[in-house]
XYZ file of C-alpha atoms in Angstrom:
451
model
C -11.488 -90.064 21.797
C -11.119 -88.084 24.881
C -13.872 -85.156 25.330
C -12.478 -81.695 25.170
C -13.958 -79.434 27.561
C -14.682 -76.130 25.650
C -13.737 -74.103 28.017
C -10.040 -75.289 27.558
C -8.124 -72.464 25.737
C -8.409 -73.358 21.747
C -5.220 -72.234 21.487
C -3.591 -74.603 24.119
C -5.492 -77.830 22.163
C -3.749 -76.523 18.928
C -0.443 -76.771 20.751
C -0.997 -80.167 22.171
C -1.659 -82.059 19.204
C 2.284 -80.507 17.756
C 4.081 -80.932 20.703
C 4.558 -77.259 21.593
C 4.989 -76.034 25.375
C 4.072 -72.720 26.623
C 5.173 -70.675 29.473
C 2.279 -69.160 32.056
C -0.045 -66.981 30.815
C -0.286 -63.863 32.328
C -4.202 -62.113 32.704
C -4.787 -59.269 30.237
C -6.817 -56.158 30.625
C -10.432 -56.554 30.231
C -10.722 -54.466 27.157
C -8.594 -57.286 25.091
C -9.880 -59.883 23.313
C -7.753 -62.867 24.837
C -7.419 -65.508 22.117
C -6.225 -67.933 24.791
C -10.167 -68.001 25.890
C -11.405 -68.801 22.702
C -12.928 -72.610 21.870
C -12.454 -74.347 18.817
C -16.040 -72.569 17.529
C -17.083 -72.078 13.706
C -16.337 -67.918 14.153
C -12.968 -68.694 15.346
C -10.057 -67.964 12.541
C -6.815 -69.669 13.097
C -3.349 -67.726 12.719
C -0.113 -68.022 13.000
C 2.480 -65.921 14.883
C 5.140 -64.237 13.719
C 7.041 -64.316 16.720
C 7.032 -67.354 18.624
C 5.405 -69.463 15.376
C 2.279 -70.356 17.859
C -1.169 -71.301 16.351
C -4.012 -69.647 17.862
C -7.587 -69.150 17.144
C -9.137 -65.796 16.891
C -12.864 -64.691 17.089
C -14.429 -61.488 15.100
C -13.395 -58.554 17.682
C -15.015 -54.880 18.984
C -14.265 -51.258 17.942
C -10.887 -50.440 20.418
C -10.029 -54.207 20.731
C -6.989 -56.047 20.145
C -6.241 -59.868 20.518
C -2.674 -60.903 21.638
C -0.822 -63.903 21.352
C -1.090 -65.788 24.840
C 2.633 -67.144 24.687
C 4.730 -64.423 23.923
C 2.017 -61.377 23.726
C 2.858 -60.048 20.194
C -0.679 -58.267 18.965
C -2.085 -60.501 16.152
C -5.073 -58.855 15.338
C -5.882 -54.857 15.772
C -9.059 -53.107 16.078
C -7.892 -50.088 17.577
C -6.721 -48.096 14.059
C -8.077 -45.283 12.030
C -9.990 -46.355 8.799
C -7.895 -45.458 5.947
C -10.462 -42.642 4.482
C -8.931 -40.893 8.166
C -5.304 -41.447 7.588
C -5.478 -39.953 3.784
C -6.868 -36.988 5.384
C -3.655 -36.736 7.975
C -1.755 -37.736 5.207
C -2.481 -35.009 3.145
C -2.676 -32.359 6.172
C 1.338 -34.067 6.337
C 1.885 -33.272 2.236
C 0.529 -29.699 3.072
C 2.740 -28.754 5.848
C 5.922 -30.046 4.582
C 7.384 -27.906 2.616
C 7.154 -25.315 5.057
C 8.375 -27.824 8.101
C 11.189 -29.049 5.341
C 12.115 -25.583 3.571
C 11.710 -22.728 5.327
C 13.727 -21.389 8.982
C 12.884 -23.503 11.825
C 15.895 -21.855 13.980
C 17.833 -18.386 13.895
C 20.815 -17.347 15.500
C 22.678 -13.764 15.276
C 26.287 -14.290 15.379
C 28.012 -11.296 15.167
C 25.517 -9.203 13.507
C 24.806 -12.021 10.869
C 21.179 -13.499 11.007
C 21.614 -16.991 10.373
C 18.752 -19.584 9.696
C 18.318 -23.095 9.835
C 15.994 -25.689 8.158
C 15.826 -29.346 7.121
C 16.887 -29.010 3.436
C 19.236 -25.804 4.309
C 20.823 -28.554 6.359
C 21.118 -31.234 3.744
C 22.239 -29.005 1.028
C 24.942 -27.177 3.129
C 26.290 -30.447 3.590
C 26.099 -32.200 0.379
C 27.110 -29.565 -1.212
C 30.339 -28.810 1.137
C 32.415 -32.157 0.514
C 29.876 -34.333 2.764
C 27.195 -35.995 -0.319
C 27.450 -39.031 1.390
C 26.388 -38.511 4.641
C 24.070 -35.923 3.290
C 22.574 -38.591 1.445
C 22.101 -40.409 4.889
C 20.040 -37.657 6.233
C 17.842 -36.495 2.995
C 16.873 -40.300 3.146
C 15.155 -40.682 6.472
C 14.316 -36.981 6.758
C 13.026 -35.847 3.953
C 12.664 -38.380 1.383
C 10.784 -41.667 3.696
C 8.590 -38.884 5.783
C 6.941 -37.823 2.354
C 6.786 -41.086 0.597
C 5.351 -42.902 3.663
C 2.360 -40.015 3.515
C 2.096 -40.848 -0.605
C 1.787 -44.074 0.339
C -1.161 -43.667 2.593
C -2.411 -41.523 -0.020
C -2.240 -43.848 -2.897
C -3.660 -46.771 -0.894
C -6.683 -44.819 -0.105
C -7.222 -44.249 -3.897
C -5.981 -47.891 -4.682
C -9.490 -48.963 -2.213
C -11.702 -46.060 -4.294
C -10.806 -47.834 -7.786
C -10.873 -51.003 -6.251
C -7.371 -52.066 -7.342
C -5.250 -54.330 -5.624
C -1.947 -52.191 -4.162
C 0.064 -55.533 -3.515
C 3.225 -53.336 -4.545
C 2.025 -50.176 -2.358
C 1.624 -52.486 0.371
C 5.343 -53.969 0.590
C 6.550 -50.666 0.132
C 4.234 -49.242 3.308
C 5.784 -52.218 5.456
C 9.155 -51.934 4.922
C 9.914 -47.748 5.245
C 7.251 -46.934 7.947
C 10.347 -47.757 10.302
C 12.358 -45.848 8.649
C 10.468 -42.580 9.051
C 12.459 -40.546 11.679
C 10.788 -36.868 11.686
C 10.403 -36.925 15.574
C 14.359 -38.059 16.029
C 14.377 -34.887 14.183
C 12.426 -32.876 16.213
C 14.277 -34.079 19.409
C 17.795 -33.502 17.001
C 16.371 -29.699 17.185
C 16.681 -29.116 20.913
C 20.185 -30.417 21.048
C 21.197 -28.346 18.115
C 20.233 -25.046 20.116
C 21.836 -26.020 23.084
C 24.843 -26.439 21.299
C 25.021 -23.222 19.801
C 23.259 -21.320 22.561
C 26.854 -20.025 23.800
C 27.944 -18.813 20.711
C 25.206 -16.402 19.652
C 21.900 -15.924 20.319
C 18.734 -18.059 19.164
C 15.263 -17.390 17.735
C 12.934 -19.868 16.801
C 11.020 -18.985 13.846
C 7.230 -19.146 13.166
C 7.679 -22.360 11.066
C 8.692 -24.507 13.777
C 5.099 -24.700 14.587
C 4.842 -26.577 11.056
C 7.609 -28.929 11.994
C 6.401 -29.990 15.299
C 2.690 -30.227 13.864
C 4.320 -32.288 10.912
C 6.299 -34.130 13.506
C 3.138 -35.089 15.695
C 0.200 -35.826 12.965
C 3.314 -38.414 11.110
C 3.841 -39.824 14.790
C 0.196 -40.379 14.904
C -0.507 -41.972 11.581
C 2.406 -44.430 12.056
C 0.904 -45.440 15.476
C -2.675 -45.528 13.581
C -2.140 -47.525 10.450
C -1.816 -50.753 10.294
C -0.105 -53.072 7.048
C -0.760 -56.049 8.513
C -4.646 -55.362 8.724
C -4.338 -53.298 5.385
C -3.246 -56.667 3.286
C -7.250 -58.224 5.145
C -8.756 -55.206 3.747
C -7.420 -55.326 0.932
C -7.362 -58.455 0.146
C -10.653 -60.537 1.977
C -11.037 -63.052 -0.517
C -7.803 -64.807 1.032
C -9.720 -66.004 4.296
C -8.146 -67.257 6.807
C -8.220 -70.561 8.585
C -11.439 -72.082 9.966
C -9.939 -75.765 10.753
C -6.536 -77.403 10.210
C -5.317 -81.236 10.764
C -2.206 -82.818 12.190
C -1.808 -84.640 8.455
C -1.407 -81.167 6.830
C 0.295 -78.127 8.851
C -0.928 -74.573 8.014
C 1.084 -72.306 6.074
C 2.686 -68.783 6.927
C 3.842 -65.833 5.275
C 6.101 -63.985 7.360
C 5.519 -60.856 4.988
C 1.934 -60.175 4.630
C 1.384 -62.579 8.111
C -1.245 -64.709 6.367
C -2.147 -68.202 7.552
C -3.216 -70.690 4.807
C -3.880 -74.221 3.772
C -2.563 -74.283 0.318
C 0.478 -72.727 -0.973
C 1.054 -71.526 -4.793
C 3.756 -71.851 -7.035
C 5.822 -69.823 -9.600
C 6.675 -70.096 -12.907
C 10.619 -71.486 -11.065
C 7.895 -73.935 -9.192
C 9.080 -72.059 -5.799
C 6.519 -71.875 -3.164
C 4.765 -68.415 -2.485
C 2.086 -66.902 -0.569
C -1.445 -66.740 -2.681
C -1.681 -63.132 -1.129
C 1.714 -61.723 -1.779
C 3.232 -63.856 -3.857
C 6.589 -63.522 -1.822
C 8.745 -66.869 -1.684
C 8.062 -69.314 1.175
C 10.697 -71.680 0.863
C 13.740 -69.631 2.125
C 15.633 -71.416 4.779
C 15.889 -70.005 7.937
C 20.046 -70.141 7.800
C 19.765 -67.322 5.045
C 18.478 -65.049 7.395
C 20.992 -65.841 9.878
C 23.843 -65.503 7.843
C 21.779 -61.786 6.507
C 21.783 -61.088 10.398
C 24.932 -61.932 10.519
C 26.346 -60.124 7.350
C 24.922 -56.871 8.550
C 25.723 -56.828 12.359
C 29.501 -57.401 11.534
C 29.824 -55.027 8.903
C 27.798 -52.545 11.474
C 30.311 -53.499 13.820
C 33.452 -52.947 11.498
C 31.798 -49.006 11.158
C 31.784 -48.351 14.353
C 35.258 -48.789 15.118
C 35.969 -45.256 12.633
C 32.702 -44.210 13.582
C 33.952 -43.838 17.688
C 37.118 -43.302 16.716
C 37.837 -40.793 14.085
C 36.124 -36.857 14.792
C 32.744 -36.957 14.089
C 32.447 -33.063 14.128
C 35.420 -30.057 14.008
C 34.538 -26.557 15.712
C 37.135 -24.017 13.798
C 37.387 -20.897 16.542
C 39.823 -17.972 14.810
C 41.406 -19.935 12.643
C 41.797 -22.793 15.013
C 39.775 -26.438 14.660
C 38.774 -28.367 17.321
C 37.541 -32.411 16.661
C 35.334 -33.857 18.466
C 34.521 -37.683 18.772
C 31.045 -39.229 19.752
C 32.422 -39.486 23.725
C 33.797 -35.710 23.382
C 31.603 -34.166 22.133
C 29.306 -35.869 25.775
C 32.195 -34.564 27.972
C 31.586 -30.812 26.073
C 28.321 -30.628 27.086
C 28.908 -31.744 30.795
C 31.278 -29.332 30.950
C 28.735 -26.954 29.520
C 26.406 -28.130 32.507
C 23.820 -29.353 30.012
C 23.413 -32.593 31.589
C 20.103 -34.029 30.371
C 20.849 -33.096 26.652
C 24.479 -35.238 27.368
C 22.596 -37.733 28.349
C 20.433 -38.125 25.667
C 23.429 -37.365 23.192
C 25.193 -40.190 25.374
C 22.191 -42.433 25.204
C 21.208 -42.394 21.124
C 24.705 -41.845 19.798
C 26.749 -44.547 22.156
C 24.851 -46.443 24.316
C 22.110 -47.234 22.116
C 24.497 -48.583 18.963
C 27.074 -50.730 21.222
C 24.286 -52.068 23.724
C 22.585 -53.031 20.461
C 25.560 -54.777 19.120
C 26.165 -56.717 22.207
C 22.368 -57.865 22.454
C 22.191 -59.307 18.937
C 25.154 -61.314 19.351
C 23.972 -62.372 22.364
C 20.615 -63.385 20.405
C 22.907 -64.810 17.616
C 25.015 -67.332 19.924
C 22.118 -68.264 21.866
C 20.561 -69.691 18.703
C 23.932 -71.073 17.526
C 24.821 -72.583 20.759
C 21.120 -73.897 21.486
C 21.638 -71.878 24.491
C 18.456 -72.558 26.950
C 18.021 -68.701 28.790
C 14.637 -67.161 29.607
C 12.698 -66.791 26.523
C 10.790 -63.789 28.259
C 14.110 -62.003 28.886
C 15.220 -62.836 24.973
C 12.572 -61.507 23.211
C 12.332 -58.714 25.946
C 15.632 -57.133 25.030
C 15.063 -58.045 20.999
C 12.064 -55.999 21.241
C 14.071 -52.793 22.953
C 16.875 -52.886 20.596
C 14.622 -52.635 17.645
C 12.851 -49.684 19.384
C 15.271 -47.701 20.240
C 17.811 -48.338 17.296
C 16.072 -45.221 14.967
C 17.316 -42.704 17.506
C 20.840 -43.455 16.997
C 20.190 -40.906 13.961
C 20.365 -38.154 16.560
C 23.612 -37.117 15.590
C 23.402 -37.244 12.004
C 20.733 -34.667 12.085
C 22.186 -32.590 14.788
C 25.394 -32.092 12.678
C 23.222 -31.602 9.368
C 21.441 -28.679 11.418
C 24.696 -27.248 12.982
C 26.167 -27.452 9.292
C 22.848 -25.004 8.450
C 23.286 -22.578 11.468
C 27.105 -22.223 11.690
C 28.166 -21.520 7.877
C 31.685 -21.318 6.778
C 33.131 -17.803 6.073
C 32.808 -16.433 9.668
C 34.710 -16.805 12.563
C 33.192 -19.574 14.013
C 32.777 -21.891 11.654
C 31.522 -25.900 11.881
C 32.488 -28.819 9.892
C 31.251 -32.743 9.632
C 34.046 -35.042 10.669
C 35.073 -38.315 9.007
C 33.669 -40.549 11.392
C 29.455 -39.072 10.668
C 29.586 -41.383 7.805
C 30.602 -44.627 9.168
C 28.527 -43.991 12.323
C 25.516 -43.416 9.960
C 26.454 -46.395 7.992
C 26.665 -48.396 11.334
C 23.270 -47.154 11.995
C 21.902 -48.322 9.082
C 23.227 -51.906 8.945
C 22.164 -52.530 12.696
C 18.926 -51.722 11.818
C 18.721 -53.786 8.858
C 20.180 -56.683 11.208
C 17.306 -56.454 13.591
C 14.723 -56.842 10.665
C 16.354 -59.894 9.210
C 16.447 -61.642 12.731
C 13.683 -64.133 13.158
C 12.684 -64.565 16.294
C 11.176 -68.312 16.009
C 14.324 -69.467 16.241
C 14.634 -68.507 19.759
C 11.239 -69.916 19.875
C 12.333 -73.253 18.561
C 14.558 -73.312 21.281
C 12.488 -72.975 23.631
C 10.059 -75.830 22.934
C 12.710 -78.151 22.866
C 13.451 -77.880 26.378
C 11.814 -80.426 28.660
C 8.651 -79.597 30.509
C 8.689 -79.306 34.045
């Protein structure tokens, strides 16, 4: 048997022995624990990817640190988070503030010697309550309802580690609407709202908007500050992780909970789960294709209404204006508010087709075994499921305008037919970037010949 050198990257010798190729590595800053560097030591734990499916060994890290995949640089491990004891506290600094961020004026206007205020439920209510449930619906979901639960949540874990329970359920339900919290789309939904109103009458912000925006900031910094994946090791440290692994018998991985195991458990339908989460193991990839699929077409099939049908109608003396997505850009160019049409531009068109286009391009290039730059793949996969939330710009904008322009006076605003397709479209793209599993780009990859 050949001698290793042990300064050869543990993670590389893991690859070799299953065939797996790797692009260049790229050096890191010097504050990041590099699990490329690490030797096949006793303190080493081995883990899986979720990304790229890569096997790499990790050693115990420092306060601030963070260790990164060396192939395709998705952050495995974490040390730079708040303990949970300090999110509970921001989480119930959130639960304080928000019913005066959610209830109570955040904008005035005087329009001809009526004071008119705005807020996040005035908005929701006006709307549900004038024809538009629906789409109403929509909007009470991401910004009301998710914002508070996601603070519960953070809440209820931190009394789920004082009893010493084990919040398996809490814990699904903390990973899967954290990216559905949208309270700074909101906030940003807020500025456009005033410039569209600005030349009808003339606005006052209130002394609660100073509860929104702190609302707004201390959510934006507990969803950057906690962690699931590192909450399911807290929570849960009698399933270890990997200290050695054969080539006769392959590690496990649970894409949910991202735990890397030997043995797998069973059912009572003798279906293989995860010992930690108990979520099914032995789904075949196609299913989440064809869920990818499923939901980018149907996304697709709402946008057509959704860009072509009046999304908005202006009624001026008696007289209603529509206005599409694109028109309602052109209105504010013409109004010389340039930035705020681009941004309008940018979250309510650009964003949804671009994203569209990019996930079939991800979709065929699996399908088709097509051989592009992986970097360049996972590059624009990552974007797309960035940037997708803010296409809920104009869902809020029109629940606020729906608040500050009421019916009954001269100038009176309405929601369009196309606000709930677009908002439907919004939601199944999203949805279609969560089902997509990278790896299969990945498996792509490593099938091409090394050069």
């Amino acid at each position: 048997m050949p001698k290793i050198d042990r300064t050869f990257p543990f993670f590389l010798l893991l690859m070799s022995k299953y065939g797996i190729k790797y692009p260049p590595l790229k050096q890191k800053r010097d504050n990041m624990a590099k699990a490329s560097s690490l030797s096949a030591s006793q303190n080493a734990s081995i883990v899986r990817c979720n990304d790229c499916n890569a096997l790499v060994a990790l050693s115990e890290l420092k306060k601030s640190q963070q260790a990164e995949c060396p192939r395709c640089h998705n952050v495995l491990k974490s040390q730079d988070r708040w303990r949970l004891r300090r999110c509970a506290i921001i989480a119930i600094s959130i639960l304080i503030l928000m019913p005066f961020a959610l209830t109570y004026p955040l904008l005035s206007v005087d329009l001809l010697g009526i004071t008119v205020d705005a807020s996040v439920w005035g908005g929701v209510w006006k709307m549900a309550t004038e024809g538009y449930p629906y789409t109403a619906f929509l909007v009470f979901i991401c910004a009301v309802f998710l914002p508070v639960s996601f603070a519960l949540l953070v809440i209820l874990l931190y009394l789920a580690k004082l009893t010493h329970q084990k919040p398996r359920n809490l814990l699904f339900a903390l990973g899967y609407i954290k990216p559905w919290v949208m309270f700074d789309v909101y906030l940003v939904a807020l500025g456009v709202s005033a410039f569209k109103v600005r030349d009808y009458a003339t606005i006052h912000i209130d002394i609660y908007l100073i509860a929104f925006v702190l609302t707004s900031l201390l959510t934006t910094l507990l969803f950057i500050k906690i962690n699931p994946k590192e909450l399911w090791n807290d929570f849960y440290p009698q399933n270890q992780h990997l200290i050695k692994i054969s080539p006769e018998n392959p590690p496990h991985f649970c894409r949910t909970c991202e735990y890397t195991f030997e043995h797998s458990a069973f059912d009572r339908k003798s279906h293989t789960i995860c010992p930690r989460c108990h979520s099914r193991l032995d789904t075949p990839s196609y299913v989440n294709l064809q869920n990818t699929w499923a939901t980018l077409i149907a996304g697709i099939i709402m946008l057509f209404p959704a860009n072509i049908f009046p999304i908005s109608y202006t009624i001026m003396n008696n007289v209603a204006t529509g206005d599409t997505l694109m028109s309602g850009v052109i209105t504010f160019i013409g109004m010389g508010s340039y930035f705020v049409a681009f941004v309008v531009f940018f979250a309510s068109i650009f964003v949804p087709v671009s994203k569209v286009f990019i996930m079939i391009y991800l979709l065929l290039s699996i399908h088709f075994q097509w051989k592009h730059s992986i970097k360049w793949q996972m590059s624009l996969f990552h974007i797309v499921h960035f940037v997708g939330r803010w296409s809920m710009l104009d869902l809020f904008v029109l629940s606020l305008m729906m608040s500050l322009v009421t019916r009954g006076q001269i100038i009176n605003f309405s929601v369009g037919p196309a606000a709930l397709y677009f908002g439907i479209a919004v939601f199944l793209t999203m949805l279609s970037t969560t089902f997509f599993d990278t790896r299969l780009l990945w498996n792509i990859y490593d099938k091409q010949p090394s050069k």
